[in-house]
């Protein structure tokens, strides 16, 4: 049958889609199936399948095949144009256009676009916008057909077009490996499927080089490694493409000759770096050495010392004031923030200048609240250097003392830009908890620097009495020491034992949306759900979707937009997961969706500091919802109440001591863990491996 998509009801991560449909001259109905992946409201579809009864949702059509067709009737054309599929046309303008051209409307837009000016509301600018959007829509539709031929998701078509524009078809036909890293959702496996079906030989150098680069890139994204040992790289690549290691080594040598990778001896083994990671690591080591060897320009004068400082806090102050690079570490309740405040006050009393910064907006705001001093993100401090691949900032950081809090979050890229921007003679104080998770991006900068004995550091170990009374602080210090917290808990820490993962998820959702807000008389927005994993019954995707449906469900006549398996509605809390210098937003900031505008194909946000931002529908991969987030995403943030599932799903691959420690220390008042006791024990017991980095060894070199 042929029917038009009225609205999307549900999209699962595996692309199973449920849509409300309208057939010409018939009643509305519900269709479901993976065949509907990527359909949008307003499209006309030719469906193949069968009718059936769903045990919960009643009668619906299960689609086994779906073909997009050009709408031919006046109502279908009006619905198509008014749905927002063509940027610049909303329901009112669609009515006017179809009123003028009737069933010939789409033919006019396609072949006689100048006639659009016959509609009184359309001037030259709007006409050009409509024509461009129409051409883009037709190009994406053509790409969908190509992808279907390769057995791939049509959802990738818009992303490929966004990355390559009119060259998208040529890239698919001649060099599909270019899609890797440029199009989110396309890793080597998908690009390789396209290439092999297009006739690229299995032993092609193009294919083998792409596989090598993919293994290196995947090691950085998946595990934060800066390099892979040569033997591991050859083994992983051979397993990926089932080719001889000697052949792979020849392709690796070709990549090294072109300086696309760097092969070098490091601590007695041969390792392979992606070019960018090697350049950054070498540069960071050189810039740190420059700062360490520089004479201090900080004016040392008498100042009044805070009498409340503990001995190790005084030692940290001495290092920060006398050493050009120093590190301050310590767990919760040990007074890191108070120490930073005292150091900053001393520098200002001596006539010096201080800049406080942190890797994310949440961390910077928290630093400002704890110290009573202004703080900013590292990105803003670096004057938003537009070229994210640049190793150096055009604007040096002019301050006598630069303090960077939450330094465990600094990845290799950001640390390199930061240190390169600091003039010789200024003091850099890195503050962080070395027992927390490392950065999301490649590198392990804080841990590497702590391995270098020549870099001065103080670890605060004294837990102040007021903090020591907190169940959160007690639990965190026990976990850090490899001990199980006192169960079920007290004074801010609580463990609720539930074995079944589905029951764990439901209990977490209830606690976050009903139980804790009701008991504490707070809005649900003050309760943050943190999950060790993204996928699975207790992952961020499933739990986050359920919380969104309870706190911000779909409403009649209120626009919403589905992007993949995520739906965006006014009122949603979201977080950018990539830096965007053009929009002046950075990874880790949070914002609220204020409007969804189908006609303009964009959503409007207001960031927590009040800035308006717009994201096009084709940019929504850069946003994630905040209803449930990963522990990694929560680094640098603190929430009044935290609820987290803890289960052995997928073998508990993410359960590590650092992750559990970081999770517990994100809560200010209460943290409630719900799950299996053996999962908690596993997380406490399992340490996790070190990342492959060479920074500390480069700093050890004379």
PDB file of C-alpha atoms in Angstrom, residues 406-410 433-440 444 446 532 630-635 654 656-663 665-666 691:
ATOM      1  CA  UNK A 406      40.219  18.615  37.041  1.00  0.00           C
ATOM      2  CA  UNK A 407      43.523  18.008  35.262  1.00  0.00           C
ATOM      3  CA  UNK A 408      42.765  14.293  34.903  1.00  0.00           C
ATOM      4  CA  UNK A 409      40.344  15.358  32.139  1.00  0.00           C
ATOM      5  CA  UNK A 410      43.085  16.928  30.003  1.00  0.00           C
ATOM      6  CA  UNK A 433      42.412  13.630  41.525  1.00  0.00           C
ATOM      7  CA  UNK A 434      44.772  11.104  39.983  1.00  0.00           C
ATOM      8  CA  UNK A 435      42.474   8.234  40.987  1.00  0.00           C
ATOM      9  CA  UNK A 436      39.646   9.423  38.727  1.00  0.00           C
ATOM     10  CA  UNK A 437      39.043   8.278  35.171  1.00  0.00           C
ATOM     11  CA  UNK A 438      41.477   9.579  32.549  1.00  0.00           C
ATOM     12  CA  UNK A 439      40.350  11.889  29.748  1.00  0.00           C
ATOM     13  CA  UNK A 440      37.806  10.891  27.130  1.00  0.00           C
ATOM     14  CA  UNK A 444      46.822  10.141  30.160  1.00  0.00           C
ATOM     15  CA  UNK A 446      48.096  13.829  34.603  1.00  0.00           C
ATOM     16  CA  UNK A 532      28.830   2.767  33.391  1.00  0.00           C
ATOM     17  CA  UNK A 630      28.075   8.071  31.114  1.00  0.00           C
ATOM     18  CA  UNK A 631      30.399   8.456  34.074  1.00  0.00           C
ATOM     19  CA  UNK A 632      33.034   9.756  31.671  1.00  0.00           C
ATOM     20  CA  UNK A 633      30.687  12.533  30.532  1.00  0.00           C
ATOM     21  CA  UNK A 634      30.089  13.503  34.167  1.00  0.00           C
ATOM     22  CA  UNK A 635      33.759  14.181  34.915  1.00  0.00           C
ATOM     23  CA  UNK A 654      33.290  -1.133  32.008  1.00  0.00           C
ATOM     24  CA  UNK A 656      36.652  -0.595  37.042  1.00  0.00           C
ATOM     25  CA  UNK A 657      37.793   0.927  40.311  1.00  0.00           C
ATOM     26  CA  UNK A 658      38.483   4.328  38.733  1.00  0.00           C
ATOM     27  CA  UNK A 659      35.025   4.401  37.172  1.00  0.00           C
ATOM     28  CA  UNK A 660      33.294   3.563  40.468  1.00  0.00           C
ATOM     29  CA  UNK A 661      35.434   6.073  42.359  1.00  0.00           C
ATOM     30  CA  UNK A 662      34.655   8.803  39.814  1.00  0.00           C
ATOM     31  CA  UNK A 663      30.948   7.942  39.921  1.00  0.00           C
ATOM     32  CA  UNK A 665      32.583  11.492  43.858  1.00  0.00           C
ATOM     33  CA  UNK A 666      30.174  13.168  41.387  1.00  0.00           C
ATOM     34  CA  UNK A 691      47.056   3.674  28.350  1.00  0.00           C
TER      35      UNK A 691
END
